[in-house]
Amino acid sequence: MDMGPTFIKLGGSLITDKRREASARPELLRTLAQEIKTAIESDPEIRLLLGHGSGSFGHWEASRYGTRHGVTTPEGWQGFAQVSAAASRLNRIVADSFQAVGLPVLSLQPSASALAEEGNIVTLAVKPIQHALQAGLIPLIFGDVAFDRSWGGTILSTEDLFVHLATLLHPDRILLL
Ligand code: IPE
């Protein structure tokens, strides 16, 4: 039987400096990328889904606006967009770090396809993730904002995304770093 994929979360407190707004840890990302590359080379059957948190990028903006608890006002929506932008900026840094060592990561933005209801995921596009895995790519997702049917908007953590995807992709292992 085919092995299920391995889900790996790179926590926001690992890959960013939480004390300083929008500060990533590039050397650590380089090391992580290299270690994951070595692991894949030693076991070519392995299939990975990577996720990462937001640390001092999205969390700073999110706590400024209280985004997780709902979005209703124009100021709240402005914050929603800012949280999304901050999360995407870190995602670019992470994706580039992995590309730099030759790992074929494909960044998929959760807010482009997710819909939540009272903070719980109702839908999230899984087909692009499945196609990426079949193609030998490494789908890369991240904690992000999402529209919410009851609350207007909210935030989905990497764990929220993993829990939802676990029922669809049946991972063998989930590693939280
Ligand atoms: C948080 O995601 C997402 C945003 C604040 C946009 P996570 O919950 O996965 O991030 P960390 O690991 O706590 O930083």
XYZ file of N, CA, C and O and ligand atoms in Angstrom:
722
model
N 0.837 -1.201 0.000
C 0.000 0.000 0.000
C 0.875 1.255 0.000
O 1.925 1.284 0.639
N 0.412 2.278 -0.709
C 1.151 3.540 -0.737
C 1.221 4.169 0.647
O 0.262 4.124 1.407
N 2.377 4.744 0.932
C 2.492 5.479 2.193
C 1.741 6.801 2.085
O 1.715 7.422 1.029
N 1.146 7.224 3.188
C 0.536 8.561 3.221
C 1.630 9.607 3.289
O 2.782 9.294 3.595
N 1.280 10.856 2.988
C 2.291 11.918 3.078
C 2.664 12.206 4.532
O 1.978 11.788 5.458
N 3.762 12.902 4.691
C 4.153 13.422 6.006
C 3.846 14.917 6.021
O 4.213 15.630 5.088
N 3.138 15.367 7.045
C 2.883 16.803 7.218
C 3.950 17.353 8.166
O 4.178 16.784 9.229
N 4.578 18.441 7.786
C 5.541 19.091 8.682
C 5.159 20.557 8.863
O 5.016 21.291 7.884
N 4.979 20.962 10.117
C 4.772 22.387 10.396
C 6.052 23.023 10.901
O 6.685 22.521 11.840
N 6.424 24.131 10.271
C 7.511 24.970 10.771
C 6.845 26.081 11.587
O 6.209 26.978 11.024
N 6.946 25.976 12.896
C 6.237 26.917 13.770
C 6.742 28.339 13.618
O 7.924 28.574 13.343
N 5.846 29.273 13.818
C 6.213 30.687 13.729
C 7.287 31.083 14.724
O 8.139 31.924 14.438
N 7.293 30.425 15.914
C 8.300 30.796 16.902
C 9.657 30.178 16.578
O 10.677 30.582 17.124
N 9.669 29.195 15.654
C 10.932 28.626 15.194
C 11.539 29.481 14.073
O 12.722 29.815 14.113
N 10.721 29.846 13.107
C 11.277 30.459 11.887
C 11.289 31.989 11.906
O 11.789 32.620 10.977
N 10.720 32.592 12.975
C 10.817 34.061 13.108
C 11.289 34.398 14.516
O 11.206 33.585 15.420
N 11.739 35.637 14.644
C 12.068 36.167 15.967
C 10.809 36.874 16.461
O 10.439 37.926 15.942
N 10.154 36.258 17.449
C 8.849 36.781 17.873
C 8.939 38.127 18.598
O 7.941 38.800 18.794
N 10.161 38.517 19.009
C 10.281 39.774 19.754
C 10.329 40.983 18.830
O 10.115 42.116 19.261
N 10.639 40.750 17.549
C 10.773 41.883 16.627
C 9.844 41.693 15.435
O 9.862 40.628 14.794
N 9.037 42.695 15.156
C 8.041 42.578 14.092
C 8.703 42.238 12.759
O 9.733 42.805 12.397
N 8.079 41.300 12.045
C 8.494 40.919 10.692
C 9.972 40.567 10.581
O 10.657 41.016 9.657
N 10.480 39.776 11.532
C 11.873 39.340 11.378
C 11.934 37.820 11.263
O 11.591 37.099 12.193
N 12.360 37.386 10.074
C 12.522 35.956 9.812
C 13.913 35.530 10.256
O 14.752 36.372 10.599
N 14.157 34.224 10.292
C 15.471 33.705 10.677
C 16.067 32.952 9.483
O 15.947 31.734 9.383
N 16.692 33.707 8.548
C 17.137 33.119 7.282
C 18.145 31.983 7.409
O 18.054 31.000 6.667
N 19.088 32.094 8.368
C 20.077 30.997 8.468
C 19.405 29.709 8.914
O 19.708 28.625 8.415
N 18.479 29.859 9.869
C 17.771 28.678 10.353
C 16.927 28.065 9.218
O 16.872 26.845 9.060
N 16.309 28.916 8.412
C 15.513 28.404 7.289
C 16.392 27.651 6.295
O 16.001 26.618 5.753
N 17.597 28.171 6.085
C 18.533 27.508 5.178
C 18.884 26.115 5.716
O 18.884 25.131 4.978
N 19.159 26.056 7.020
C 19.502 24.767 7.652
C 18.328 23.787 7.548
O 18.514 22.615 7.196
N 17.144 24.270 7.873
C 15.954 23.412 7.797
C 15.755 22.866 6.383
O 15.487 21.680 6.183
N 15.882 23.749 5.403
C 15.690 23.347 4.009
C 16.702 22.273 3.629
O 16.375 21.262 3.001
N 17.939 22.484 4.056
C 18.997 21.515 3.750
C 18.724 20.168 4.421
O 18.876 19.108 3.809
N 18.268 20.210 5.677
C 17.982 18.964 6.396
C 16.819 18.208 5.758
O 16.842 16.984 5.640
N 15.809 18.940 5.338
C 14.660 18.287 4.698
C 15.086 17.708 3.348
O 14.687 16.612 2.967
N 15.964 18.421 2.663
C 16.473 17.901 1.386
C 17.227 16.578 1.602
O 17.038 15.604 0.865
N 18.070 16.552 2.626
C 18.826 15.338 2.943
C 17.875 14.183 3.267
O 18.074 13.048 2.820
N 16.821 14.474 4.031
C 15.844 13.435 4.390
C 15.164 12.877 3.137
O 14.986 11.658 2.994
N 14.813 13.750 2.204
C 14.144 13.304 0.980
C 15.087 12.464 0.122
O 14.707 11.439 -0.442
N 16.355 12.889 0.061
C 17.321 12.142 -0.753
C 17.555 10.735 -0.193
O 17.812 9.799 -0.943
N 17.436 10.607 1.141
C 17.668 9.284 1.733
C 16.434 8.391 1.606
O 16.510 7.190 1.841
N 15.286 8.973 1.265
C 14.062 8.187 1.116
C 13.197 8.804 0.009
O 12.296 9.598 0.277
N 13.471 8.446 -1.259
C 12.789 9.078 -2.390
C 11.274 8.822 -2.416
O 10.545 9.515 -3.122
N 10.808 7.835 -1.639
C 9.368 7.543 -1.594
C 8.584 8.580 -0.782
O 7.365 8.671 -0.885
N 9.318 9.312 0.042
C 8.663 10.225 0.982
C 7.910 11.330 0.233
O 8.368 11.832 -0.791
N 6.689 11.626 0.709
C 5.939 12.752 0.141
C 5.635 13.728 1.274
O 5.182 13.330 2.330
N 5.927 14.993 1.015
C 5.806 15.992 2.087
C 4.768 17.049 1.763
O 4.652 17.514 0.630
N 4.030 17.420 2.801
C 3.228 18.645 2.761
C 3.807 19.544 3.847
O 3.859 19.150 5.018
N 4.277 20.710 3.442
C 4.846 21.634 4.432
C 3.840 22.723 4.772
O 3.086 23.196 3.914
N 3.845 23.110 6.049
C 3.056 24.261 6.481
C 3.917 25.124 7.375
O 4.863 24.626 7.976
N 3.618 26.428 7.430
C 4.364 27.252 8.383
C 3.461 28.271 9.065
O 2.446 28.695 8.522
N 3.884 28.622 10.266
C 3.148 29.610 11.046
C 3.512 31.023 10.629
O 4.193 31.233 9.619
N 3.072 31.992 11.436
C 3.239 33.385 11.021
C 4.132 34.191 11.948
O 4.610 35.262 11.573
N 4.331 33.676 13.164
C 5.260 34.312 14.099
C 5.126 35.826 14.141
O 4.025 36.363 14.261
N 6.257 36.506 14.021
C 6.236 37.971 14.161
C 5.761 38.684 12.892
O 5.809 39.908 12.817
N 5.275 37.937 11.922
C 4.666 38.562 10.735
C 3.155 38.702 10.983
O 2.702 39.733 11.479
N 2.377 37.651 10.693
C 0.908 37.758 10.807
C 0.398 37.995 12.215
O -0.581 38.718 12.410
N 1.055 37.392 13.221
C 0.512 37.514 14.580
C 0.500 38.957 15.087
O -0.404 39.351 15.808
N 1.512 39.735 14.700
C 1.541 41.127 15.171
C 0.355 41.888 14.606
O -0.360 42.567 15.338
N 0.136 41.751 13.316
C -0.983 42.448 12.678
C -2.313 41.919 13.227
O -3.234 42.673 13.503
N -2.384 40.588 13.401
C -3.646 39.971 13.822
C -4.039 40.421 15.226
O -5.215 40.674 15.498
N -3.059 40.553 16.113
C -3.448 40.945 17.473
C -3.777 42.435 17.522
O -4.603 42.876 18.316
N -3.195 43.196 16.625
C -3.529 44.616 16.519
C -5.017 44.782 16.176
O -5.680 45.683 16.649
N -5.552 43.922 15.338
C -6.930 44.069 14.851
C -7.904 43.031 15.418
O -9.095 43.069 15.128
N -7.416 42.065 16.200
C -8.312 41.019 16.739
C -8.952 40.177 15.655
O -10.093 39.705 15.796
N -8.223 39.951 14.573
C -8.802 39.319 13.371
C -9.403 37.940 13.625
O -10.438 37.611 13.039
N -8.793 37.144 14.514
C -9.287 35.780 14.697
C -10.736 35.763 15.188
O -11.490 34.845 14.883
N -11.119 36.798 15.937
C -12.441 36.793 16.581
C -13.541 37.380 15.713
O -14.657 37.592 16.159
N -13.230 37.656 14.459
C -14.258 38.138 13.546
C -13.891 39.485 12.960
O -13.100 40.243 13.534
N -14.455 39.765 11.808
C -14.145 40.997 11.075
C -15.466 41.603 10.608
O -16.221 40.954 9.876
N -15.757 42.836 11.044
C -17.029 43.455 10.647
C -16.864 44.892 10.158
O -17.578 45.323 9.260
N -15.928 45.622 10.729
C -15.802 47.049 10.407
C -14.815 47.276 9.253
O -13.973 46.407 8.975
N -14.904 48.442 8.599
C -13.909 48.755 7.557
C -12.477 48.670 8.083
O -11.584 48.182 7.391
N -12.273 49.125 9.318
C -10.930 49.048 9.895
C -10.507 47.579 10.075
O -9.367 47.199 9.824
N -11.477 46.754 10.493
C -11.204 45.325 10.651
C -10.821 44.673 9.333
O -9.904 43.845 9.267
N -11.522 45.073 8.259
C -11.191 44.499 6.937
C -9.832 44.971 6.443
O -9.094 44.232 5.784
N -9.509 46.232 6.770
C -8.164 46.729 6.440
C -7.117 45.852 7.151
O -6.120 45.441 6.559
N -7.401 45.533 8.415
C -6.512 44.665 9.184
C -6.419 43.278 8.577
O -5.336 42.688 8.494
N -7.560 42.744 8.149
C -7.621 41.421 7.510
C -6.655 41.374 6.323
O -5.861 40.436 6.171
N -6.709 42.433 5.498
C -5.813 42.499 4.333
C -4.354 42.603 4.770
O -3.456 42.018 4.144
N -4.117 43.341 5.860
C -2.729 43.496 6.330
C -2.175 42.194 6.905
O -1.007 41.872 6.703
N -3.030 41.450 7.625
C -2.583 40.156 8.156
C -2.224 39.236 6.992
O -1.178 38.571 6.990
N -3.096 39.229 5.983
C -2.855 38.390 4.808
C -1.540 38.756 4.127
O -0.738 37.879 3.757
N -1.299 40.058 3.995
C -0.059 40.512 3.339
C 1.162 40.091 4.150
O 2.164 39.625 3.591
N 1.074 40.223 5.478
C 2.218 39.858 6.326
C 2.480 38.354 6.238
O 3.633 37.916 6.114
N 1.400 37.557 6.288
C 1.560 36.097 6.205
C 2.193 35.714 4.865
O 3.065 34.839 4.799
N 1.777 36.376 3.798
C 2.321 36.076 2.465
C 3.780 36.496 2.329
O 4.551 35.848 1.613
N 4.152 37.595 3.004
C 5.565 38.025 2.930
C 6.478 36.966 3.545
O 7.507 36.616 2.981
N 6.058 36.424 4.692
C 6.862 35.361 5.300
C 6.848 34.124 4.400
O 7.868 33.450 4.232
N 5.690 33.839 3.809
C 5.602 32.675 2.921
C 6.593 32.774 1.766
O 7.219 31.786 1.369
N 6.766 33.975 1.221
C 7.725 34.179 0.113
C 9.144 33.835 0.585
O 9.913 33.175 -0.116
N 9.466 34.289 1.797
C 10.805 34.031 2.344
C 11.024 32.527 2.532
O 12.066 31.984 2.165
N 10.005 31.849 3.096
C 10.122 30.403 3.333
C 10.236 29.668 1.998
O 11.124 28.825 1.806
N 9.351 29.995 1.056
C 9.369 29.319 -0.249
C 10.717 29.524 -0.934
O 11.307 28.579 -1.473
N 11.240 30.738 -0.896
C 12.531 31.011 -1.545
C 13.673 30.237 -0.873
O 14.594 29.778 -1.552
N 13.596 30.091 0.457
C 14.648 29.339 1.157
C 14.671 27.889 0.698
O 15.736 27.282 0.564
N 13.496 27.316 0.477
C 13.430 25.919 0.035
C 13.818 25.780 -1.439
O 14.531 24.859 -1.823
N 13.359 26.738 -2.249
C 13.749 26.725 -3.666
C 15.262 26.831 -3.805
O 15.861 26.223 -4.691
N 15.884 27.590 -2.917
C 17.329 27.852 -3.022
C 18.158 26.581 -2.893
O 19.263 26.513 -3.419
N 17.651 25.566 -2.172
C 18.413 24.313 -2.087
C 17.908 23.281 -3.108
O 18.306 22.120 -3.079
N 16.998 23.716 -3.977
C 16.538 22.835 -5.051
C 15.320 21.999 -4.698
O 15.008 21.036 -5.399
N 14.616 22.348 -3.612
C 13.394 21.612 -3.288
C 12.214 22.246 -4.035
O 12.020 23.463 -3.973
N 11.399 21.416 -4.721
C 10.328 21.966 -5.555
C 9.065 22.282 -4.756
O 8.052 21.602 -4.867
N 9.136 23.326 -3.925
C 7.952 23.703 -3.160
C 6.986 24.502 -4.037
O 7.401 25.274 -4.899
N 5.705 24.259 -3.825
C 4.656 24.998 -4.539
C 3.784 25.661 -3.487
O 3.066 25.002 -2.742
N 3.863 26.977 -3.439
C 3.135 27.719 -2.420
C 1.659 27.850 -2.790
O 1.325 28.300 -3.889
N 0.778 27.424 -1.880
C -0.666 27.499 -2.116
C -1.296 28.317 -0.983
O -1.242 27.913 0.175
N -1.875 29.446 -1.344
C -2.386 30.393 -0.344
C -3.754 29.944 0.183
O -4.748 29.969 -0.556
N -3.843 29.538 1.457
C -5.113 29.014 1.964
C -6.292 29.975 1.806
O -7.404 29.548 1.474
N -6.068 31.283 2.026
C -7.205 32.221 1.983
C -7.835 32.313 0.601
O -8.969 32.784 0.463
N -7.136 31.857 -0.434
C -7.697 31.902 -1.784
C -8.786 30.853 -1.975
O -9.606 30.970 -2.890
N -8.816 29.832 -1.128
C -9.827 28.785 -1.343
C -10.586 28.375 -0.095
O -11.552 27.650 -0.170
N -10.168 28.861 1.081
C -10.819 28.406 2.324
C -12.088 29.190 2.601
O -12.234 30.355 2.226
N -13.016 28.535 3.269
C -14.187 29.199 3.839
C -14.420 28.589 5.212
O -14.368 27.363 5.370
N -14.657 29.463 6.201
C -14.854 28.983 7.571
C -16.260 29.318 8.054
O -16.972 30.131 7.454
N -16.648 28.654 9.138
C -17.916 28.932 9.832
C -17.588 28.930 11.318
O -17.161 27.897 11.849
N -17.734 30.068 11.972
C -17.364 30.211 13.383
C -15.955 29.680 13.670
O -15.721 28.940 14.623
N -15.040 30.003 12.774
C -13.638 29.650 12.980
C -13.251 28.252 12.529
O -12.080 27.903 12.563
N -14.242 27.449 12.117
C -13.931 26.086 11.655
C -13.976 26.014 10.130
O -14.875 26.591 9.512
N -13.063 25.268 9.555
C -12.988 25.186 8.095
C -14.191 24.425 7.537
O -14.497 23.323 7.992
N -14.869 25.044 6.579
C -15.972 24.377 5.879
C -15.453 23.801 4.559
O -15.750 22.669 4.199
N -14.688 24.597 3.831
C -14.097 24.098 2.586
C -12.669 24.633 2.445
O -12.335 25.696 2.965
N -11.876 23.858 1.723
C -10.510 24.259 1.381
C -10.156 23.427 0.147
O -10.394 22.212 0.155
N -9.621 24.059 -0.883
C -9.332 23.309 -2.115
C -8.234 22.282 -1.860
O -7.099 22.643 -1.545
N -8.574 21.021 -1.992
C -7.591 19.964 -1.728
C -7.005 19.421 -3.037
O -5.887 18.899 -3.057
N -7.750 19.580 -4.138
C -7.290 19.031 -5.427
C -5.906 19.551 -5.833
O -5.048 18.756 -6.222
N -5.664 20.869 -5.755
C -4.323 21.330 -6.137
C -3.231 20.705 -5.270
O -2.133 20.427 -5.759
N -3.540 20.469 -3.993
C -2.555 19.836 -3.106
C -2.307 18.400 -3.560
O -1.167 17.942 -3.648
N -3.396 17.680 -3.882
C -3.244 16.290 -4.332
C -2.454 16.213 -5.640
O -1.577 15.362 -5.797
N -2.773 17.117 -6.568
C -2.040 17.114 -7.847
C -0.566 17.427 -7.619
O 0.308 16.829 -8.247
N -0.305 18.376 -6.721
C 1.095 18.730 -6.441
C 1.838 17.513 -5.886
O 2.954 17.204 -6.325
N 1.232 16.818 -4.939
C 1.882 15.635 -4.348
C 2.139 14.583 -5.424
O 3.223 13.992 -5.479
N 1.142 14.358 -6.296
C 1.316 13.360 -7.355
C 2.427 13.741 -8.318
O 3.115 12.880 -8.864
N 2.596 15.040 -8.510
C 3.617 15.509 -9.448
C 5.011 15.536 -8.821
O 5.978 15.940 -9.462
N 5.097 15.131 -7.560
C 6.401 15.139 -6.909
C 6.803 16.502 -6.380
O 7.968 16.739 -6.053
N 5.822 17.403 -6.312
C 6.105 18.723 -5.740
C 5.835 18.693 -4.231
O 5.215 17.755 -3.725
N 6.287 19.714 -3.548
C 6.054 19.827 -2.103
C 5.102 20.997 -1.871
O 5.527 22.162 -1.881
N 3.796 20.707 -1.697
C 2.876 21.819 -1.442
C 3.226 22.521 -0.133
O 3.572 21.870 0.855
N 3.162 23.839 -0.165
C 3.521 24.656 1.002
C 2.336 25.545 1.351
O 1.951 26.414 0.558
N 1.746 25.294 2.527
C 0.624 26.114 2.986
C 1.046 26.867 4.248
O 2.138 26.639 4.764
N 0.188 27.731 4.754
C 0.594 28.543 5.912
C -0.623 29.112 6.628
O -1.700 29.254 6.041
N -0.435 29.423 7.907
C -1.488 30.097 8.670
C -1.865 31.388 7.959
O -0.981 32.154 7.569
N -3.168 31.618 7.794
C -3.613 32.704 6.907
C -4.975 33.208 7.378
O -5.617 32.599 8.229
N -5.428 34.298 6.805
C -6.795 34.752 7.041
C -7.755 33.885 6.226
O -7.330 33.165 5.318
N -9.042 33.942 6.559
C -10.056 33.251 5.753
C -11.384 33.961 5.936
O -11.664 34.523 7.004
N -12.222 33.945 4.917
C -13.591 34.441 5.067
C -14.357 33.443 5.917
O -14.104 32.234 5.869
N -15.278 33.982 6.719
C -16.038 33.142 7.656
C -17.525 33.501 7.497
O -17.896 34.677 7.593
N -18.354 32.468 7.271
C -19.786 32.694 7.006
C -20.510 33.373 8.163
O -21.487 34.083 7.941
N -20.047 33.145 9.402
C -20.716 33.746 10.562
C -20.021 35.003 11.051
O -20.663 35.945 11.498
N -18.709 34.990 11.012
C -17.932 36.062 11.638
C -17.373 37.070 10.638
O -16.659 37.982 11.035
N -17.656 36.913 9.359
C -17.067 37.790 8.346
C -15.695 37.283 7.940
O -15.495 36.830 6.815
N -14.777 37.361 8.864
C -13.430 36.850 8.599
C -12.846 36.262 9.860
O -13.330 36.515 10.967
N -11.803 35.477 9.699
C -11.113 34.895 10.848
C -9.691 34.534 10.434
O -9.233 34.922 9.348
N -9.014 33.781 11.305
C -7.669 33.296 11.002
C -7.660 31.788 11.128
O -8.268 31.239 12.060
N -6.997 31.129 10.208
C -6.815 29.679 10.285
C -5.341 29.412 10.552
O -4.477 29.858 9.789
N -5.075 28.696 11.641
C -3.679 28.347 11.946
C -3.259 27.160 11.075
O -4.098 26.471 10.476
N -1.978 26.917 11.049
C -1.471 25.753 10.315
C -2.095 24.468 10.874
O -2.422 23.551 10.118
N -2.269 24.418 12.205
C -2.887 23.233 12.815
C -4.328 23.060 12.326
O -4.760 21.940 12.048
N -5.083 24.169 12.237
C -6.458 24.076 11.709
C -6.436 23.460 10.303
O -7.258 22.608 9.965
N -5.505 23.922 9.490
C -5.401 23.428 8.109
C -5.015 21.949 8.099
O -5.584 21.147 7.352
N -4.059 21.578 8.940
C -3.602 20.181 9.005
C -4.735 19.249 9.447
O -4.903 18.158 8.898
N -5.498 19.677 10.456
C -6.594 18.830 10.947
C -7.588 18.570 9.812
O -8.012 17.442 9.571
N -7.935 19.628 9.090
C -8.870 19.478 7.977
C -8.277 18.566 6.890
O -8.938 17.638 6.412
N -7.031 18.814 6.540
C -6.414 18.043 5.451
C -6.120 16.600 5.854
O -6.082 15.704 4.998
N -5.943 16.360 7.151
C -5.627 14.995 7.602
C -6.765 14.033 7.264
O -6.526 12.869 6.919
N -8.007 14.521 7.336
C -9.144 13.631 7.041
C -9.205 13.306 5.542
O -9.819 12.327 5.150
N -8.580 14.128 4.718
C -8.649 13.932 3.261
C -7.399 13.270 2.697
O -7.465 12.543 1.700
N -6.248 13.527 3.313
C -4.981 13.058 2.736
C -4.334 11.921 3.535
O -3.328 11.364 3.099
N -4.898 11.597 4.689
C -4.437 10.468 5.522
C -2.920 10.424 5.696
O -2.256 9.478 5.250
N -2.350 11.441 6.346
C -0.897 11.447 6.539
C -0.441 10.307 7.429
O -1.172 9.879 8.320
N 0.765 9.790 7.144
C 1.397 8.802 8.023
C 1.895 9.454 9.304
O 1.869 8.875 10.365
N 2.422 10.671 9.144
C 3.006 11.369 10.284
C 2.699 12.858 10.198
O 2.626 13.411 9.105
N 2.552 13.474 11.355
C 2.432 14.925 11.429
C 3.509 15.408 12.395
O 3.516 15.021 13.553
N 4.452 16.189 11.877
C 5.564 16.670 12.718
C 5.400 18.167 12.936
O 5.236 18.936 11.976
N 5.453 18.572 14.190
C 5.342 19.999 14.514
C 6.677 20.480 15.041
O 7.145 20.002 16.068
N 7.320 21.370 14.297
C 8.645 21.864 14.725
C 8.490 23.248 15.346
O 7.916 24.129 14.737
C -1.142 31.988 12.416
O -0.818 30.684 12.047
C -1.660 32.713 11.206
C -1.724 34.183 11.292
C -1.598 34.905 12.379
C -1.951 34.860 10.035
P -0.120 29.686 13.070
O -0.938 29.622 14.352
O 0.066 28.414 12.355
O 1.255 30.398 13.371
P 2.298 30.286 14.585
O 3.055 28.995 14.438
O 1.502 30.322 15.880
O 3.175 31.487 14.412
